[in-house]
Amino acid sequence: MGRTLAEKVWEQHVVRRAEGEPDLLYIDLHLVHEVTSPQAFDGLRLSGRTVRRPDLTIATEDHNVPTVLGPIADVVSRTQVETLRKNTAEFGIRLHPMGDAGQGVVHIIGPQFGLTQPGMTVVCGDSHTSTHGAFGALAFGIGTSEVEHVLATQTLPAYRPKTMAVEVKGALPYGVTAKDLILAIIAQIGTGGGQGYIVEYRGEAVRALSMEGRMTVCNMSIEAGARAGMIAPDETTFEYLRGRPHAPSGAAWDEAVEYWKTLRTDDDAVFDKVVEIDASTLTPFVTWGTNPGQGAPLGSAVPSPEQFADPVERAAAERALDYMGLSAGTRLRDIQVDTVFVGSCTNGRLEDLRAAAEVLRGRTVVTRTLIVPGSMQVKADAEAEGLHEVFKAAGAEWREAGCSMCLGMNPDTLKPGERSASTSNRNFEGRQGKGGRTHLVSPQVAAATAVTGRLAAPADL
Ligand SMILES: CC(C)[C@H](C(=O)O)[C@@H](O)C(=O)O
Ligand code: SF4
């Protein structure tokens, strides 16, 4: 019987298998940031161990960094960052600190450097590691004790998840983006729908996505509860990787591409579960609730909890409406926001900033609008194209790279009761600051919303 992409990459990395035990997987790339690594390094020190492969380990400062130049005011944040600096120096790990040209959100810099490659196993103490699956890598988030295990041994014990295919038929209509697609997928399968599975996104609409769009989709796999998300590598992948600092070159490149081409699900392979979605029916999608599955087309209204047959979902909707300060039947386009955030590892890449700039060019924002590049390289690239001038002329704030308002671990937060349209991936209660209310949207919708002050698509302008 044929094998799925996930099975192929998994099998390629098993270094030890025993009945009734998790497989021991070899890890090709270990990404590290300041939040989930301190105890892991402490553990190494306590047991007198070293880092097995510092050359396969790379660290960056992203969650706690302010996005305006200057020192870190918050003591906890500053300590985390200083601790990462000490740890990486002591254990010989490459670090991209604040202000460094290579610094950025961990899931943006891996692909940007060409470190993330098809067929690899990639881990990080961070749930959105699933982003790297866009390259046909098997990439997942791990806990702090697992971070320690990988640092010490470059391996990870893991049980093999089941496989799920998300078949996206048809083509995305004009103006409908990768973000809308993944929000629609999560609304369909639910935040627990992917639990226990590695999801492979397939089909015409997925093949048509750019690498950046594919990363947006895979990034949010975790929001459907999946262990990982993957997309088979193809010409789009190879073109993205060609010439990047860590991509193979010369004869090694040709060899790598030959191998990468084998990384696809065999025609006779069987998935444990198959979900279908028709891309041609989709429109811009936004969330109204407090989990990423509580979303709906922008053209619809806030649902009434009674619409949910499942009692758990109904109760969740009730609570969400209460927290969000929304009432059933309100048109989503009538929801007024006071803050717009374009950024994060979901939508903080150059293509996202271009999309936002296209909408904001020659227009003026009426909300507080933060445009935060996902990395310093993205910032440099955007500035080389003059995008920062477009943002500034529109009245938006152009910031330094970091996780920023994706989560309240740095100075960029919402105040209680404030409402944002955010290109990030989580709309949990308090995620962007205590009492803050988050609507997840695409960069295009974010920019249009900044112009009108209400949830809007570019076509509304
Ligand atoms: C802080 C970190 C552990 C966390 C994660 O695991 O995803 C963060 O990146 C997030 O997006 O919530
Ligand atoms: S940008 Fe957001 S989702 Fe991504 S790593 Fe940072 S906090 Fe997590």
Short mmCIF file of C-alpha atoms in Angstrom, two decimals, residues 109-343:
data_model
loop_
_atom_site.label_atom_id
_atom_site.label_comp_id
_atom_site.label_asym_id
_atom_site.label_seq_id
_atom_site.Cartn_x
_atom_site.Cartn_y
_atom_site.Cartn_z
CA ILE A 109 13.02 33.29 10.26
CA GLY A 110 13.33 29.50 9.77
CA PRO A 111 11.84 29.60 6.27
CA GLN A 112 13.43 32.95 5.51
CA PHE A 113 16.95 31.56 6.04
CA GLY A 114 16.13 28.40 4.08
CA LEU A 115 16.63 26.40 7.28
CA THR A 116 13.20 24.83 6.93
CA GLN A 117 13.29 22.32 4.08
CA PRO A 118 11.06 19.59 2.68
CA GLY A 119 11.26 16.23 4.41
CA MET A 120 12.78 17.58 7.61
CA THR A 121 11.62 17.16 11.16
CA VAL A 122 11.34 20.59 12.77
CA VAL A 123 10.47 21.23 16.41
CA CYS A 124 10.20 24.25 18.65
CA GLY A 125 8.77 24.87 22.08
CA ASP A 126 5.91 26.66 20.41
CA SER A 127 2.57 25.50 19.13
CA HIS A 128 2.74 27.34 15.80
CA THR A 129 5.72 25.28 14.69
CA SER A 130 3.16 23.71 12.37
CA THR A 131 3.92 26.68 10.07
CA HIS A 132 7.00 24.88 8.72
CA GLY A 133 4.84 22.04 7.43
CA ALA A 134 4.12 24.29 4.45
CA PHE A 135 7.42 23.01 3.03
CA GLY A 136 6.53 19.36 3.39
CA ALA A 137 8.42 19.20 6.68
CA LEU A 138 7.05 17.36 9.69
CA ALA A 139 6.92 20.20 12.17
CA PHE A 140 5.35 20.36 15.58
CA GLY A 141 5.37 22.19 18.84
CA ILE A 142 6.89 20.55 21.91
CA GLY A 143 6.82 21.21 25.66
CA THR A 144 9.72 22.53 27.72
CA SER A 145 10.83 19.08 28.96
CA GLU A 146 10.88 17.93 25.33
CA VAL A 147 12.94 20.98 24.43
CA GLU A 148 15.49 19.77 26.96
CA HIS A 149 15.38 16.26 25.46
CA VAL A 150 15.99 17.56 21.95
CA LEU A 151 18.76 19.89 23.10
CA ALA A 152 20.51 17.00 24.82
CA THR A 153 19.98 14.25 22.25
CA GLN A 154 18.68 15.75 18.98
CA THR A 155 15.90 13.17 19.19
CA LEU A 156 12.33 13.17 20.43
CA PRO A 157 10.12 10.28 21.55
CA ALA A 158 6.70 10.54 19.91
CA TYR A 159 3.70 8.39 19.04
CA ARG A 160 2.74 8.58 15.40
CA PRO A 161 -0.51 10.50 14.93
CA LYS A 162 -3.19 9.46 12.47
CA THR A 163 -3.39 11.15 9.08
CA MET A 164 -6.10 13.45 7.78
CA ALA A 165 -6.49 14.91 4.30
CA VAL A 166 -8.12 18.30 3.91
CA GLU A 167 -9.02 18.31 0.21
CA VAL A 168 -9.62 21.83 -1.01
CA LYS A 169 -11.46 21.61 -4.30
CA GLY A 170 -11.92 24.45 -6.80
CA ALA A 171 -10.16 27.81 -6.80
CA LEU A 172 -10.33 30.61 -4.27
CA PRO A 173 -12.37 33.49 -5.70
CA TYR A 174 -10.69 36.85 -6.27
CA GLY A 175 -10.11 38.64 -2.96
CA VAL A 176 -10.29 35.47 -0.88
CA THR A 177 -7.01 34.58 0.81
CA ALA A 178 -5.16 31.74 2.53
CA LYS A 179 -6.29 33.20 5.87
CA ASP A 180 -9.94 33.05 4.85
CA LEU A 181 -9.41 29.47 3.73
CA ILE A 182 -7.91 28.28 7.01
CA LEU A 183 -10.48 30.14 9.10
CA ALA A 184 -13.22 28.46 7.04
CA ILE A 185 -11.57 25.05 7.46
CA ILE A 186 -11.37 25.48 11.24
CA ALA A 187 -14.99 26.68 11.40
CA GLN A 188 -15.96 23.53 9.49
CA ILE A 189 -13.98 20.90 11.40
CA GLY A 190 -13.91 22.68 14.77
CA THR A 191 -11.08 23.50 17.15
CA GLY A 192 -10.88 19.83 18.13
CA GLY A 193 -11.40 18.47 14.62
CA GLY A 194 -7.73 17.84 13.96
CA GLN A 195 -6.94 16.29 17.33
CA GLY A 196 -4.70 13.26 17.03
CA TYR A 197 -3.97 13.90 13.35
CA ILE A 198 -1.33 15.25 11.07
CA VAL A 199 -3.30 17.17 8.47
CA GLU A 200 -2.20 17.28 4.85
CA TYR A 201 -3.73 20.17 2.88
CA ARG A 202 -4.28 19.13 -0.71
CA GLY A 203 -6.14 20.03 -3.83
CA GLU A 204 -6.19 22.70 -6.51
CA ALA A 205 -6.60 25.73 -4.25
CA VAL A 206 -3.72 24.63 -2.03
CA ARG A 207 -1.42 24.01 -5.00
CA ALA A 208 -2.25 27.51 -6.24
CA LEU A 209 -1.15 29.17 -2.98
CA SER A 210 2.20 30.93 -2.70
CA MET A 211 4.64 29.65 -0.07
CA GLU A 212 3.58 32.50 2.18
CA GLY A 213 -0.08 31.54 1.83
CA ARG A 214 0.79 27.92 2.53
CA MET A 215 2.57 28.99 5.71
CA THR A 216 -0.54 30.91 6.79
CA VAL A 217 -2.63 27.77 6.34
CA CYS A 218 -0.23 25.37 8.08
CA ASN A 219 0.38 27.90 10.87
CA MET A 220 -3.20 27.58 12.07
CA SER A 221 -3.34 23.75 11.97
CA ILE A 222 -2.89 23.81 15.72
CA GLU A 223 -6.03 25.93 16.04
CA ALA A 224 -7.94 22.94 14.68
CA GLY A 225 -6.20 20.82 17.31
CA ALA A 226 -3.94 19.05 14.80
CA ARG A 227 -0.48 17.82 15.76
CA ALA A 228 0.92 19.19 12.51
CA GLY A 229 -0.09 20.46 9.09
CA MET A 230 1.73 19.65 5.86
CA ILE A 231 1.68 20.53 2.19
CA ALA A 232 3.62 18.44 -0.33
CA PRO A 233 6.56 20.33 -1.81
CA ASP A 234 6.41 21.34 -5.47
CA GLU A 235 7.92 23.89 -7.86
CA THR A 236 6.53 26.74 -5.73
CA THR A 237 8.45 25.34 -2.74
CA PHE A 238 11.67 24.83 -4.69
CA GLU A 239 11.52 28.32 -6.18
CA TYR A 240 11.03 29.83 -2.73
CA LEU A 241 14.03 27.94 -1.33
CA ARG A 242 16.44 28.40 -4.22
CA GLY A 243 19.34 30.66 -3.25
CA ARG A 244 18.39 31.10 0.41
CA PRO A 245 21.38 31.14 2.81
CA HIS A 246 20.89 27.63 4.17
CA ALA A 247 19.38 25.98 1.10
CA PRO A 248 21.66 23.48 -0.64
CA SER A 249 23.47 24.74 -3.73
CA GLY A 250 25.18 23.32 -6.83
CA ALA A 251 25.01 19.54 -7.18
CA ALA A 252 23.58 19.23 -3.67
CA TRP A 253 20.63 21.37 -4.76
CA ASP A 254 19.80 19.08 -7.68
CA GLU A 255 20.08 16.05 -5.46
CA ALA A 256 17.88 17.64 -2.83
CA VAL A 257 15.20 18.53 -5.37
CA GLU A 258 15.22 14.96 -6.68
CA TYR A 259 14.54 13.72 -3.17
CA TRP A 260 12.00 16.42 -2.39
CA LYS A 261 10.00 15.40 -5.45
CA THR A 262 9.39 12.00 -3.86
CA LEU A 263 7.77 13.69 -0.88
CA ARG A 264 4.16 13.38 -1.91
CA THR A 265 1.34 11.14 -0.86
CA ASP A 266 1.20 8.06 -3.09
CA ASP A 267 -1.96 7.76 -5.19
CA ASP A 268 -2.97 4.56 -3.41
CA ALA A 269 -2.24 5.80 0.09
CA VAL A 270 -5.14 5.88 2.52
CA PHE A 271 -5.77 8.67 5.02
CA ASP A 272 -7.45 7.87 8.33
CA LYS A 273 -9.86 10.73 7.67
CA VAL A 274 -10.75 12.91 4.69
CA VAL A 275 -12.44 16.32 4.87
CA GLU A 276 -13.54 18.20 1.77
CA ILE A 277 -14.03 21.89 1.30
CA ASP A 278 -15.01 23.82 -1.83
CA ALA A 279 -12.78 26.87 -2.19
CA SER A 280 -14.95 28.44 -4.87
CA THR A 281 -17.76 29.06 -2.37
CA LEU A 282 -15.59 30.98 0.10
CA THR A 283 -15.66 34.70 0.85
CA PRO A 284 -13.62 36.77 3.34
CA PHE A 285 -13.95 35.11 6.73
CA VAL A 286 -13.76 36.69 10.19
CA THR A 287 -14.18 35.40 13.72
CA TRP A 288 -16.92 36.68 16.01
CA GLY A 289 -16.09 34.58 19.10
CA THR A 290 -13.28 33.58 21.41
CA ASN A 291 -11.84 30.58 19.63
CA PRO A 292 -10.60 30.41 16.05
CA GLY A 293 -13.44 28.05 15.11
CA GLN A 294 -16.05 30.66 15.93
CA GLY A 295 -15.90 32.33 12.54
CA ALA A 296 -18.25 33.23 9.72
CA PRO A 297 -18.27 34.92 6.32
CA LEU A 298 -17.88 38.70 6.64
CA GLY A 299 -21.19 39.12 4.84
CA SER A 300 -23.10 37.30 7.58
CA ALA A 301 -24.27 38.22 11.07
CA VAL A 302 -23.27 37.29 14.60
CA PRO A 303 -24.95 33.92 15.15
CA SER A 304 -27.42 33.25 17.90
CA PRO A 305 -26.34 30.57 20.41
CA GLU A 306 -29.64 28.76 19.61
CA GLN A 307 -28.26 28.02 16.15
CA PHE A 308 -25.87 25.52 17.71
CA ALA A 309 -27.43 22.11 18.24
CA ASP A 310 -24.52 20.88 20.34
CA PRO A 311 -25.01 22.05 23.96
CA VAL A 312 -21.29 22.57 24.50
CA GLU A 313 -21.00 24.73 21.39
CA ARG A 314 -24.13 26.62 22.37
CA ALA A 315 -22.75 27.42 25.82
CA ALA A 316 -19.42 28.42 24.28
CA ALA A 317 -21.19 30.77 21.86
CA GLU A 318 -23.18 32.34 24.68
CA ARG A 319 -20.09 32.96 26.72
CA ALA A 320 -18.19 34.24 23.68
CA LEU A 321 -20.89 36.77 22.79
CA ASP A 322 -20.90 37.98 26.35
CA TYR A 323 -17.12 38.40 26.43
CA MET A 324 -17.03 39.98 22.97
CA GLY A 325 -19.84 42.39 23.85
CA LEU A 326 -21.83 41.31 20.78
CA SER A 327 -25.45 40.45 20.27
CA ALA A 328 -26.84 37.85 17.91
CA GLY A 329 -28.03 39.20 14.59
CA THR A 330 -25.57 42.11 14.44
CA ARG A 331 -24.13 42.29 10.95
CA LEU A 332 -20.42 41.52 11.12
CA ARG A 333 -19.81 44.54 8.88
CA ASP A 334 -21.37 46.74 11.60
CA ILE A 335 -18.85 45.74 14.25
CA GLN A 336 -16.74 48.72 15.16
CA VAL A 337 -13.08 48.18 16.07
CA ASP A 338 -10.56 50.55 17.61
CA THR A 339 -7.32 48.75 16.84
CA VAL A 340 -5.96 46.96 13.79
CA PHE A 341 -2.95 44.67 13.94
CA VAL A 342 -1.17 43.37 10.85
CA GLY A 343 1.61 40.99 11.79
#
